[in-house]
Short mmCIF file of C-alpha atoms and ligand atoms in Angstrom, two decimals:
data_model
loop_
_atom_site.label_atom_id
_atom_site.label_comp_id
_atom_site.label_asym_id
_atom_site.label_seq_id
_atom_site.Cartn_x
_atom_site.Cartn_y
_atom_site.Cartn_z
CA MET A 104 -121.84 -50.11 179.22
CA GLU A 105 -124.16 -52.88 180.41
CA SER A 106 -122.47 -56.25 180.70
CA THR A 107 -124.14 -59.57 179.91
CA LEU A 108 -124.55 -61.71 182.98
CA THR A 109 -124.44 -65.44 183.10
CA ALA A 110 -125.32 -68.02 185.71
CA GLN A 111 -123.68 -67.31 189.05
CA ARG A 112 -122.51 -70.03 191.40
CA TYR A 113 -122.71 -70.07 195.16
CA TYR A 114 -119.70 -70.07 197.47
CA VAL A 115 -119.09 -72.64 200.18
CA ASN A 116 -115.95 -73.71 202.00
CA GLY A 117 -113.85 -71.56 199.67
CA GLU A 118 -115.26 -73.09 196.47
CA TRP A 119 -117.65 -71.80 193.80
CA LYS A 120 -120.31 -74.41 193.13
CA GLU A 121 -123.52 -75.18 191.27
CA SER A 122 -126.45 -76.66 193.13
CA SER A 123 -126.69 -80.41 192.60
CA THR A 124 -130.45 -79.96 192.14
CA GLY A 125 -129.87 -78.01 188.93
CA ASN A 126 -132.37 -75.41 190.20
CA VAL A 127 -131.70 -71.72 189.64
CA VAL A 128 -133.60 -68.51 190.33
CA GLU A 129 -133.91 -66.06 187.45
CA ILE A 130 -133.31 -62.40 188.27
CA GLN A 131 -135.66 -60.18 186.25
CA SER A 132 -134.55 -56.73 185.18
CA PRO A 133 -136.46 -53.97 186.98
CA TYR A 134 -136.35 -51.69 183.92
CA LYS A 135 -136.22 -53.76 180.73
CA ASP A 136 -137.65 -57.02 179.50
CA GLY A 137 -135.81 -60.20 180.30
CA ILE A 138 -133.52 -61.63 182.93
CA VAL A 139 -130.18 -60.22 183.98
CA GLY A 140 -128.76 -63.45 185.36
CA THR A 141 -129.42 -66.51 187.48
CA VAL A 142 -128.36 -67.65 190.93
CA GLN A 143 -128.36 -71.11 192.45
CA ALA A 144 -131.42 -72.27 194.41
CA LEU A 145 -129.81 -74.29 197.17
CA SER A 146 -131.38 -77.36 198.70
CA GLN A 147 -131.61 -77.72 202.49
CA GLU A 148 -128.76 -80.25 202.36
CA GLU A 149 -126.54 -77.72 200.61
CA ALA A 150 -127.50 -75.00 203.10
CA GLU A 151 -126.70 -77.46 205.91
CA ALA A 152 -123.26 -78.12 204.41
CA ALA A 153 -122.62 -74.36 204.28
CA ILE A 154 -123.54 -73.98 207.95
CA GLN A 155 -121.28 -76.87 208.95
CA SER A 156 -118.44 -75.37 206.95
CA ALA A 157 -118.90 -72.05 208.78
CA LYS A 158 -119.12 -73.79 212.15
CA GLN A 159 -115.93 -75.70 211.57
CA ALA A 160 -114.01 -72.67 210.31
CA GLN A 161 -115.08 -70.47 213.23
CA LYS A 162 -112.80 -71.96 215.88
CA SER A 163 -109.62 -71.30 213.93
CA TRP A 164 -110.84 -67.93 212.58
CA ALA A 165 -111.42 -66.70 216.13
CA LYS A 166 -107.79 -67.53 216.92
CA VAL A 167 -106.41 -65.48 214.01
CA SER A 168 -104.93 -62.27 215.42
CA LEU A 169 -106.98 -59.10 215.24
CA GLN A 170 -104.24 -57.51 213.11
CA GLU A 171 -104.51 -60.31 210.54
CA ARG A 172 -108.29 -60.11 210.46
CA ALA A 173 -108.00 -56.34 209.97
CA ASN A 174 -105.48 -56.89 207.13
CA LEU A 175 -107.99 -59.16 205.38
CA LEU A 176 -110.64 -56.44 205.66
CA TYR A 177 -108.27 -53.82 204.23
CA LYS A 178 -107.46 -56.12 201.30
CA TRP A 179 -111.15 -56.82 200.77
CA ALA A 180 -111.88 -53.08 200.65
CA ASP A 181 -109.11 -52.58 198.07
CA GLU A 182 -110.36 -55.44 195.89
CA LEU A 183 -113.88 -54.08 196.09
CA LEU A 184 -112.82 -50.62 194.99
CA ALA A 185 -110.82 -52.13 192.14
CA MET A 186 -114.10 -53.75 190.98
CA GLN A 187 -116.14 -50.55 191.46
CA ASP A 188 -117.21 -50.13 187.82
CA GLU A 189 -118.03 -53.81 187.33
CA ILE A 190 -120.03 -54.07 190.56
CA ALA A 191 -121.86 -50.78 189.93
CA ASP A 192 -122.86 -51.97 186.47
CA ILE A 193 -124.25 -55.23 187.86
CA MET A 194 -126.05 -53.42 190.67
CA MET A 195 -127.64 -51.05 188.18
CA GLN A 196 -128.87 -53.92 186.04
CA GLU A 197 -130.06 -56.01 188.95
CA VAL A 198 -131.78 -53.51 191.26
CA GLY A 199 -132.17 -50.54 188.92
CA LYS A 200 -130.00 -48.18 190.96
CA SER A 201 -128.50 -45.36 188.89
CA LEU A 202 -124.88 -45.94 187.90
CA LYS A 203 -123.78 -42.87 189.86
CA ASP A 204 -125.51 -44.06 193.05
CA ALA A 205 -124.27 -47.62 192.55
CA LYS A 206 -120.69 -46.36 192.30
CA SER A 207 -121.05 -44.32 195.45
CA GLU A 208 -122.48 -47.36 197.24
CA VAL A 209 -119.27 -49.24 196.45
CA GLN A 210 -117.16 -46.31 197.69
CA ARG A 211 -119.27 -46.09 200.86
CA THR A 212 -118.74 -49.81 201.42
CA TYR A 213 -114.98 -49.41 201.00
CA ASP A 214 -115.04 -46.72 203.71
CA TYR A 215 -117.29 -48.85 205.92
CA ILE A 216 -115.05 -51.92 205.79
CA ARG A 217 -111.88 -49.93 206.56
CA TYR A 218 -113.50 -48.04 209.43
CA THR A 219 -114.72 -51.34 210.90
CA ALA A 220 -111.16 -52.67 211.00
CA GLN A 221 -109.92 -49.43 212.60
CA GLU A 222 -112.72 -49.43 215.17
CA ALA A 223 -111.94 -52.98 216.25
CA LEU A 224 -108.21 -52.33 216.45
CA HIS A 225 -108.91 -49.60 218.98
CA THR A 226 -111.19 -51.68 221.19
CA ASN A 227 -109.87 -52.88 224.54
CA GLY A 228 -111.32 -55.15 227.18
CA GLU A 229 -111.54 -54.06 230.80
CA SER A 230 -110.65 -55.31 234.23
CA MET A 231 -112.51 -54.77 237.52
CA LYS A 232 -111.44 -55.02 241.12
CA GLY A 233 -113.64 -56.98 243.53
CA ASP A 234 -113.30 -54.15 246.10
CA ARG A 235 -115.44 -54.50 249.21
CA PHE A 236 -118.71 -55.23 247.40
CA PRO A 237 -121.10 -56.94 249.89
CA GLY A 238 -120.40 -60.67 249.76
CA GLY A 239 -117.39 -59.98 247.54
CA SER A 240 -113.71 -59.96 248.18
CA SER A 241 -111.01 -57.41 247.47
CA SER A 242 -108.80 -60.28 246.37
CA LYS A 243 -110.84 -60.85 243.20
CA VAL A 244 -109.94 -59.33 239.82
CA GLY A 245 -112.42 -59.68 236.96
CA ILE A 246 -111.06 -59.60 233.40
CA VAL A 247 -113.83 -58.74 230.93
CA ASP A 248 -113.19 -59.65 227.32
CA ARG A 249 -115.48 -59.67 224.28
CA VAL A 250 -115.68 -62.92 222.35
CA PRO A 251 -117.38 -63.82 219.06
CA LEU A 252 -120.84 -65.38 219.06
CA GLY A 253 -120.07 -68.12 216.51
CA VAL A 254 -121.82 -68.33 213.14
CA VAL A 255 -123.64 -65.13 212.14
CA LEU A 256 -126.49 -65.35 209.64
CA ALA A 257 -126.47 -62.15 207.56
CA ILE A 258 -129.68 -61.51 205.60
CA SER A 259 -129.77 -58.39 203.45
CA PRO A 260 -132.42 -56.52 201.43
CA PHE A 261 -132.43 -55.63 197.73
CA ASN A 262 -131.98 -51.87 197.96
CA TYR A 263 -128.34 -51.68 199.11
CA PRO A 264 -127.16 -55.11 197.98
CA VAL A 265 -123.48 -54.39 198.61
CA ASN A 266 -123.45 -51.89 201.47
CA LEU A 267 -126.10 -53.53 203.64
CA SER A 268 -124.38 -56.89 203.14
CA ALA A 269 -120.86 -55.70 203.91
CA SER A 270 -122.16 -53.81 206.95
CA LYS A 271 -123.03 -57.22 208.42
CA LEU A 272 -120.07 -59.21 207.10
CA ALA A 273 -117.33 -56.76 208.13
CA PRO A 274 -118.25 -56.50 211.85
CA ALA A 275 -118.89 -60.24 212.01
CA LEU A 276 -115.51 -61.08 210.51
CA ILE A 277 -113.42 -58.58 212.44
CA SER A 278 -114.79 -59.93 215.72
CA GLY A 279 -113.97 -63.58 214.94
CA ASN A 280 -117.34 -64.88 213.75
CA THR A 281 -117.88 -66.82 210.58
CA VAL A 282 -120.81 -66.02 208.32
CA ILE A 283 -123.68 -67.51 206.37
CA PHE A 284 -124.60 -64.78 203.91
CA LYS A 285 -128.13 -64.90 202.47
CA PRO A 286 -128.47 -61.99 200.03
CA ALA A 287 -131.84 -60.76 198.80
CA THR A 288 -132.60 -62.79 195.70
CA GLN A 289 -132.86 -59.55 193.70
CA GLY A 290 -129.47 -58.31 194.82
CA ALA A 291 -127.70 -61.66 194.92
CA LEU A 292 -125.72 -61.02 191.73
CA SER A 293 -124.23 -57.90 193.32
CA GLY A 294 -123.69 -59.74 196.62
CA ILE A 295 -121.83 -62.53 194.82
CA LYS A 296 -119.55 -59.97 193.13
CA MET A 297 -118.80 -58.46 196.54
CA MET A 298 -117.95 -61.99 197.68
CA GLU A 299 -115.56 -62.42 194.76
CA ALA A 300 -113.63 -59.43 196.10
CA LEU A 301 -113.44 -61.08 199.52
CA ASP A 302 -112.30 -64.36 197.98
CA ARG A 303 -109.56 -62.54 196.07
CA ALA A 304 -108.46 -60.86 199.27
CA GLY A 305 -107.51 -64.29 200.65
CA LEU A 306 -110.50 -65.30 202.78
CA PRO A 307 -109.84 -68.66 204.47
CA ALA A 308 -112.16 -71.49 203.44
CA GLY A 309 -115.48 -71.65 205.29
CA VAL A 310 -115.22 -68.22 206.93
CA VAL A 311 -117.97 -66.77 204.71
CA ASN A 312 -120.40 -68.95 202.75
CA ILE A 313 -123.12 -67.66 200.41
CA VAL A 314 -126.48 -69.36 200.46
CA THR A 315 -128.75 -68.26 197.61
CA GLY A 316 -132.36 -69.13 196.90
CA ARG A 317 -135.73 -67.68 197.83
CA GLY A 318 -135.95 -66.56 201.45
CA SER A 319 -139.48 -67.93 201.60
CA VAL A 320 -138.06 -71.38 200.83
CA ILE A 321 -134.80 -71.55 202.83
CA GLY A 322 -135.13 -68.58 205.25
CA ASP A 323 -136.82 -70.35 208.16
CA PHE A 324 -134.46 -73.34 207.86
CA LEU A 325 -131.45 -71.05 208.23
CA VAL A 326 -132.88 -68.87 210.99
CA GLU A 327 -133.98 -71.72 213.26
CA HIS A 328 -130.85 -73.82 212.71
CA LYS A 329 -129.18 -74.73 216.01
CA ASP A 330 -125.69 -73.88 214.68
CA ILE A 331 -126.63 -70.33 213.77
CA SER A 332 -125.60 -68.21 216.75
CA MET A 333 -126.98 -64.80 215.79
CA VAL A 334 -129.07 -63.25 213.00
CA SER A 335 -128.44 -59.81 211.54
CA PHE A 336 -131.39 -58.95 209.32
CA THR A 337 -132.37 -55.95 207.24
CA GLY A 338 -135.64 -56.01 205.32
CA GLY A 339 -139.37 -55.58 205.60
CA THR A 340 -141.26 -55.52 208.90
CA LYS A 341 -143.42 -58.54 208.07
CA THR A 342 -140.39 -60.69 207.23
CA GLY A 343 -138.60 -59.43 210.35
CA GLU A 344 -141.53 -60.24 212.65
CA ASN A 345 -141.69 -63.79 211.32
CA LEU A 346 -137.93 -64.12 211.68
CA ALA A 347 -138.01 -63.01 215.33
CA LYS A 348 -140.55 -65.76 216.10
CA VAL A 349 -138.59 -68.45 214.27
CA ALA A 350 -135.26 -67.40 215.86
CA GLY A 351 -136.42 -68.34 219.35
CA MET A 352 -133.73 -67.45 221.90
CA LYS A 353 -131.03 -66.50 219.38
CA PRO A 354 -129.90 -62.88 219.49
CA VAL A 355 -131.29 -60.97 216.51
CA VAL A 356 -130.74 -57.47 215.20
CA LEU A 357 -133.59 -56.30 213.00
CA GLU A 358 -133.52 -53.20 210.83
CA LEU A 359 -136.98 -52.96 209.27
CA GLY A 360 -139.35 -50.64 207.47
CA GLY A 361 -140.18 -47.02 208.19
CA LYS A 362 -142.65 -44.20 207.61
CA ASP A 363 -140.32 -41.33 208.43
CA PRO A 364 -142.11 -37.98 208.81
CA GLY A 365 -140.67 -34.65 207.73
CA ILE A 366 -142.17 -32.18 210.20
CA VAL A 367 -142.21 -28.61 208.91
CA ARG A 368 -142.91 -25.91 211.52
CA GLU A 369 -144.21 -22.51 210.49
CA ASP A 370 -140.85 -20.91 211.37
CA ALA A 371 -138.89 -23.28 209.08
CA ASP A 372 -136.50 -22.17 206.37
CA LEU A 373 -138.78 -23.51 203.63
CA ASP A 374 -136.14 -23.64 200.92
CA LYS A 375 -133.91 -25.75 203.13
CA ALA A 376 -136.86 -27.96 204.07
CA VAL A 377 -137.86 -28.43 200.42
CA LYS A 378 -134.32 -29.35 199.34
CA ASN A 379 -134.06 -32.01 202.05
CA ILE A 380 -137.59 -33.35 201.61
CA ILE A 381 -137.19 -33.75 197.86
CA SER A 382 -133.90 -35.62 198.12
CA GLY A 383 -135.17 -37.54 201.18
CA ALA A 384 -138.39 -38.65 199.51
CA TYR A 385 -137.46 -39.30 195.90
CA SER A 386 -133.83 -40.50 195.68
CA TYR A 387 -133.72 -44.01 194.26
CA SER A 388 -137.49 -43.61 193.86
CA GLY A 389 -138.02 -43.65 197.63
CA GLN A 390 -136.67 -47.21 197.89
CA ARG A 391 -134.77 -46.39 201.08
CA CYS A 392 -135.87 -47.43 204.54
CA THR A 393 -134.98 -43.92 205.66
CA ALA A 394 -136.82 -42.08 202.89
CA ILE A 395 -139.09 -39.24 204.02
CA LYS A 396 -142.43 -40.98 203.57
CA ARG A 397 -144.85 -38.28 204.76
CA VAL A 398 -144.76 -34.52 205.37
CA LEU A 399 -146.50 -33.03 208.40
CA VAL A 400 -146.64 -29.29 207.72
CA HIS A 401 -148.14 -26.42 209.70
CA ASP A 402 -151.31 -25.02 208.05
CA ASN A 403 -149.85 -21.49 207.92
CA VAL A 404 -147.01 -22.45 205.58
CA ALA A 405 -148.56 -25.46 203.84
CA ASP A 406 -149.57 -23.67 200.61
CA GLU A 407 -146.13 -22.14 200.20
CA LEU A 408 -144.35 -25.42 201.00
CA VAL A 409 -146.47 -27.43 198.56
CA ALA A 410 -145.91 -24.86 195.79
CA LYS A 411 -142.14 -25.06 196.33
CA LEU A 412 -142.21 -28.86 196.46
CA LYS A 413 -144.18 -28.92 193.22
CA GLU A 414 -141.53 -26.80 191.49
CA GLN A 415 -138.76 -29.14 192.61
CA VAL A 416 -140.65 -32.33 191.75
CA ALA A 417 -140.89 -31.02 188.19
CA GLU A 418 -137.09 -30.73 188.13
CA LEU A 419 -136.45 -34.37 189.12
CA ALA A 420 -134.69 -36.52 186.52
CA VAL A 421 -137.00 -39.43 185.73
CA GLY A 422 -136.26 -42.52 183.64
CA SER A 423 -133.76 -45.30 183.17
CA PRO A 424 -130.98 -45.83 185.75
CA VAL A 425 -128.54 -46.08 182.85
CA GLU A 426 -128.72 -42.27 182.47
CA SER A 427 -128.31 -41.81 186.22
CA ASN A 428 -131.86 -40.57 186.80
CA THR A 429 -133.09 -39.93 190.33
CA VAL A 430 -136.51 -41.48 189.91
CA VAL A 431 -136.09 -44.88 188.28
CA PRO A 432 -138.34 -47.90 187.72
CA LEU A 433 -139.24 -49.76 190.92
CA ILE A 434 -137.75 -53.14 191.75
CA ASP A 435 -140.67 -55.13 190.31
CA SER A 436 -144.23 -54.82 189.05
CA LYS A 437 -145.70 -55.98 192.39
CA SER A 438 -144.03 -53.05 194.12
CA ALA A 439 -145.24 -50.62 191.40
CA ASP A 440 -148.79 -52.03 191.71
CA GLY A 441 -148.67 -51.43 195.49
CA VAL A 442 -147.58 -47.82 195.08
CA GLN A 443 -150.21 -47.19 192.40
CA ALA A 444 -152.88 -48.64 194.71
CA LEU A 445 -151.88 -46.18 197.45
CA ILE A 446 -152.17 -43.25 195.01
CA ASP A 447 -155.56 -44.48 193.73
CA ASP A 448 -156.90 -44.93 197.28
CA ALA A 449 -155.81 -41.43 198.33
CA LEU A 450 -157.30 -39.77 195.23
CA ALA A 451 -160.56 -41.71 195.63
CA LYS A 452 -160.78 -40.43 199.23
CA GLY A 453 -160.24 -36.77 198.26
CA ALA A 454 -156.48 -36.10 198.27
CA THR A 455 -155.28 -33.39 195.87
CA LEU A 456 -152.93 -34.53 193.11
CA VAL A 457 -150.15 -31.93 192.87
CA ALA A 458 -147.78 -33.88 190.60
CA GLY A 459 -147.33 -37.31 189.09
CA ASN A 460 -149.74 -40.25 189.03
CA LYS A 461 -148.24 -41.41 185.76
CA ARG A 462 -146.97 -44.96 185.26
CA GLU A 463 -144.91 -46.65 182.54
CA GLY A 464 -144.23 -50.29 183.44
CA ASN A 465 -142.39 -50.28 186.78
CA LEU A 466 -141.67 -46.55 186.49
CA ILE A 467 -143.94 -44.45 188.70
CA HIS A 468 -143.40 -40.75 188.07
CA PRO A 469 -142.70 -38.72 191.22
CA THR A 470 -146.06 -38.16 192.83
CA LEU A 471 -146.99 -35.46 195.34
CA LEU A 472 -150.32 -35.63 197.16
CA ASP A 473 -151.71 -32.75 199.23
CA HIS A 474 -154.58 -32.66 201.78
CA VAL A 475 -153.91 -36.26 202.74
CA THR A 476 -156.01 -37.34 205.70
CA GLU A 477 -155.75 -40.10 208.26
CA ASP A 478 -158.36 -42.32 206.59
CA MET A 479 -156.09 -42.79 203.55
CA ASP A 480 -153.72 -45.78 203.36
CA VAL A 481 -150.88 -43.59 202.10
CA ALA A 482 -150.88 -41.81 205.48
CA TRP A 483 -149.70 -45.03 207.19
CA VAL A 484 -148.40 -47.64 204.73
CA GLU A 485 -144.71 -47.69 203.76
CA PRO A 486 -144.80 -47.24 199.96
CA PHE A 487 -141.13 -47.96 199.00
CA GLY A 488 -141.85 -45.82 195.96
CA PRO A 489 -141.84 -42.17 194.81
CA VAL A 490 -145.09 -41.00 196.37
CA LEU A 491 -145.10 -38.29 199.03
CA PRO A 492 -148.24 -37.49 201.06
CA VAL A 493 -148.59 -34.04 202.64
CA ILE A 494 -150.69 -33.93 205.81
CA ARG A 495 -151.56 -30.47 207.11
CA VAL A 496 -151.47 -29.93 210.90
CA GLY A 497 -152.46 -27.09 213.21
CA SER A 498 -149.80 -27.44 215.91
CA ASP A 499 -146.60 -29.18 217.02
CA GLU A 500 -148.73 -31.41 219.23
CA GLU A 501 -150.83 -32.58 216.31
CA ALA A 502 -147.68 -33.30 214.29
CA ILE A 503 -146.23 -35.31 217.17
CA GLU A 504 -149.49 -37.21 217.64
CA ILE A 505 -149.74 -38.22 213.96
CA ALA A 506 -146.03 -39.02 213.79
CA ASN A 507 -146.30 -41.35 216.79
CA LYS A 508 -149.52 -43.05 215.66
CA SER A 509 -147.49 -44.92 213.02
CA GLN A 510 -146.61 -48.57 213.59
CA TYR A 511 -143.07 -47.56 212.55
CA GLY A 512 -140.39 -45.62 214.44
CA LEU A 513 -137.24 -45.40 212.35
CA GLN A 514 -136.31 -41.70 212.00
CA ALA A 515 -137.94 -38.27 211.74
CA SER A 516 -136.88 -34.87 210.42
CA ILE A 517 -137.83 -31.55 212.01
CA PHE A 518 -137.46 -28.32 210.06
CA THR A 519 -137.47 -25.22 212.28
CA ARG A 520 -135.37 -22.19 213.24
CA ASP A 521 -136.23 -22.67 216.93
CA VAL A 522 -133.71 -25.03 218.49
CA ASP A 523 -135.67 -25.30 221.77
CA LYS A 524 -138.79 -26.39 219.89
CA ALA A 525 -136.70 -28.79 217.83
CA PHE A 526 -135.47 -30.50 220.99
CA TYR A 527 -138.95 -30.49 222.53
CA ILE A 528 -140.39 -32.28 219.47
CA ALA A 529 -137.38 -34.60 219.17
CA ASN A 530 -137.89 -35.72 222.76
CA GLU A 531 -141.54 -36.53 222.12
CA LEU A 532 -141.01 -38.59 218.95
CA GLU A 533 -140.99 -42.40 219.20
CA VAL A 534 -138.18 -43.04 216.73
CA GLY A 535 -134.59 -44.27 216.69
CA ALA A 536 -133.12 -40.98 215.45
CA VAL A 537 -134.23 -37.41 214.81
CA GLN A 538 -132.63 -35.15 212.21
CA ILE A 539 -132.91 -31.43 212.86
CA ASN A 540 -132.95 -29.43 209.61
CA GLY A 541 -131.73 -32.37 207.56
CA ARG A 542 -133.17 -35.34 205.72
CA THR A 543 -133.62 -38.69 207.40
CA GLU A 544 -130.68 -40.96 206.58
CA ARG A 545 -128.50 -43.72 208.00
CA GLY A 546 -125.06 -42.20 207.61
CA PRO A 547 -122.49 -41.33 208.73
CA ASP A 548 -122.15 -45.08 209.13
CA HIS A 549 -120.40 -44.96 212.51
CA PHE A 550 -123.44 -43.27 214.08
CA PRO A 551 -125.83 -45.63 215.91
CA PHE A 552 -128.62 -46.70 213.57
CA LEU A 553 -131.81 -48.17 214.97
CA GLY A 554 -135.55 -48.30 214.72
CA VAL A 555 -138.18 -48.72 217.42
CA LYS A 556 -141.68 -50.25 217.29
CA GLY A 557 -142.19 -51.90 213.86
CA SER A 558 -138.90 -50.48 212.59
CA GLY A 559 -136.67 -52.92 214.38
CA MET A 560 -134.76 -54.02 217.42
CA GLY A 561 -131.09 -53.74 218.29
CA THR A 562 -128.68 -51.16 216.99
CA GLN A 563 -126.36 -51.04 214.00
CA GLY A 564 -123.64 -48.53 213.15
CA ILE A 565 -120.04 -49.71 213.10
CA ALA A 566 -119.23 -49.92 216.83
CA ASN A 567 -122.73 -51.11 217.73
CA SER A 568 -122.66 -53.85 215.11
CA ILE A 569 -119.40 -55.17 216.53
CA LEU A 570 -120.96 -55.14 220.02
CA SER A 571 -124.05 -56.99 218.77
CA MET A 572 -121.91 -59.76 217.26
CA THR A 573 -119.81 -60.33 220.38
CA ARG A 574 -120.60 -61.05 223.99
CA GLU A 575 -118.83 -60.34 227.24
CA LYS A 576 -116.76 -63.07 228.79
CA LEU A 577 -115.60 -62.75 232.36
CA THR A 578 -112.56 -64.51 233.80
CA VAL A 579 -111.99 -64.02 237.53
CA LEU A 580 -108.55 -64.20 239.08
CA ASN A 581 -108.77 -65.06 242.81
CA LEU A 582 -105.62 -63.63 244.36
CA GLY A 583 -104.04 -65.20 247.42
CA ASN A 584 -106.30 -68.30 247.47
P1 LIG B 851 -137.81 -58.39 202.36
O1 LIG B 851 -138.73 -58.82 201.30
O2 LIG B 851 -138.26 -58.45 203.76
O3 LIG B 851 -136.48 -59.25 202.16
C1 LIG B 851 -135.36 -59.05 202.97
C2 LIG B 851 -134.53 -60.32 203.03
O4 LIG B 851 -135.25 -61.32 203.75
C3 LIG B 851 -134.24 -60.94 201.65
O5 LIG B 851 -132.94 -61.46 201.66
C4 LIG B 851 -135.27 -62.06 201.58
O6 LIG B 851 -134.92 -63.09 200.68
C5 LIG B 851 -135.23 -62.54 203.01
N1 LIG B 851 -136.34 -63.38 203.43
C6 LIG B 851 -137.56 -63.56 202.87
N2 LIG B 851 -138.28 -64.46 203.59
C7 LIG B 851 -137.51 -64.86 204.62
C8 LIG B 851 -137.67 -65.78 205.70
N3 LIG B 851 -138.79 -66.48 205.89
N4 LIG B 851 -136.66 -65.94 206.57
C9 LIG B 851 -135.51 -65.26 206.41
N5 LIG B 851 -135.29 -64.38 205.41
C10 LIG B 851 -136.28 -64.19 204.52
O7 LIG B 851 -137.32 -56.87 202.11
P2 LIG B 851 -136.84 -56.18 200.76
O8 LIG B 851 -138.00 -56.07 199.84
O9 LIG B 851 -135.60 -56.82 200.25
O10 LIG B 851 -136.43 -54.73 201.28
C11 LIG B 851 -137.39 -53.72 201.45
C12 LIG B 851 -137.79 -53.55 202.88
O11 LIG B 851 -136.63 -53.54 203.69
C13 LIG B 851 -138.51 -52.26 203.16
O12 LIG B 851 -139.55 -52.47 204.08
C14 LIG B 851 -137.43 -51.40 203.79
O13 LIG B 851 -137.92 -50.36 204.59
C15 LIG B 851 -136.66 -52.39 204.55
N6 LIG B 851 -135.30 -51.93 204.78
C16 LIG B 851 -134.98 -51.52 206.03
C17 LIG B 851 -133.71 -51.02 206.29
C18 LIG B 851 -133.31 -50.56 207.65
O14 LIG B 851 -132.12 -50.46 207.88
N7 LIG B 851 -134.23 -50.26 208.54
C19 LIG B 851 -132.78 -50.95 205.26
C20 LIG B 851 -133.16 -51.38 203.99
C21 LIG B 851 -134.42 -51.87 203.76
P3 LIG B 851 -135.55 -63.10 199.19
O15 LIG B 851 -135.08 -61.88 198.52
O16 LIG B 851 -135.01 -64.35 198.62
O17 LIG B 851 -137.04 -63.13 199.37
O1 LIG B 852 -132.71 -48.47 203.06
C1 LIG B 852 -132.17 -48.36 204.14
C2 LIG B 852 -130.80 -47.87 204.27
O2 LIG B 852 -130.26 -48.30 205.48
C3 LIG B 852 -130.82 -46.38 204.16
O3 LIG B 852 -129.56 -45.85 204.05
O4 LIG B 852 -130.19 -43.49 204.58
O5 LIG B 852 -127.98 -44.06 203.58
O6 LIG B 852 -130.06 -44.23 202.22
P1 LIG B 852 -129.44 -44.32 203.58
#
């Protein structure tokens, strides 16, 4: 059952507040007329107060024992799971994710938070002997510890409003940082609910503060602020590039867009390839950074692959997220317009329409385009929608060349029965990760997750995120001085 949402407050120094400006941002429903709720549009002064609260709380939070920080995370995970139905309902209404997927996002986040605590509890520092290093002395012992960076700015995207927020907050908190959390505006209602769970778990005042409002209005102020020590960002490449410039010398981790290819060799198990490509390309209407966003298939099996893809596209459940459909309306009309423009451009330039090209409001029916060529925008642009271009190639080398021509380098899939060829192609691809005979995807969440080129910098994944939010600190004991 859909709940009725009201105005949400922001959270600073352990208190829920309304902006003194009286300004709010309305969150439009992706799939029905009207708004689903409002969030506070903070002024710069209010954002400043949040940063100062986080800065002040950080010194004492860093002194809390690791066991106690881990206990807070375990309690947070429990509270979150207890709110699973409520949060999933809000997520569905706010970002149009099917109820089933929204529920599994909450479960995934529960697992993520707990694993983060366990990972940190098993981390040790190291010590080094000076030995007879030239210019050194055997009487020196170096003790290498990892210490928090300070105040982490966590900026998340709309498409996983709970999981991609918690995957920044949990590693920041366990390692003794405090947090300024800037959720995507469309996603903020879900982020605030996640925050309620953390508040209930007993979060000390100031340790996490939510700053809501349009990123285009307050984003640069937050990123360039001298008391922000590190920025963990997930979102679009354009936003990320701007952020990297504004951040100056602050450490940043950027997880950005992608154009992941599914490469199908002529020796592939086509049924397996089709199953993975369909779920990779169309789940949540392709609104995943790791969605398969183009197929590069060998000429000799292209007809058969496209025929099988067509059959499976026809089977996809399309419609409202309330009925747990796979292909649901896109986040907003601007996004749907962009996807439609890519389809129109490809068809005007001679692509073959195999399925789809039907639109109802923000709902774009799953669209499959064959004979896509390099002069078409859909060959290169990240759609963030349910449109899949098929590009036919004559060799592995051609597939590698087209794959690497992209400005993006997040992940790639290779479908083949030849493991040597799979490794040859994997080695040639300029991406953060290669999936052999599987769809491109982020999980399991303790694996390293990264993009190269326009897809990001730095690495996430549970252990890597903890590393990125801490730095080494060396203390040298000089024996016998
Ligand atoms: P987006 O428009 O770039 O927004 C991401 C976040 O940045 C939002 O919180 C946004 O706030 C904020 N923002 C906007 N302007 C800012 C500024 N000047 N300074 C700081 N922050 C600012 O991305 P999106 O539409 O939410 O998400 C879709 C994109 O994210 C796709 O390209 C997708 O591939 C990518 N993505 C990548 C990954 C990955 O792990 N590689 C994962 C998920 C999504 P507002 O919402 O208030 O504008
Ligand atoms: O949208 C980007 C997410 O990081 C993708 O996660 O591969 O589990 O859908 P996923």
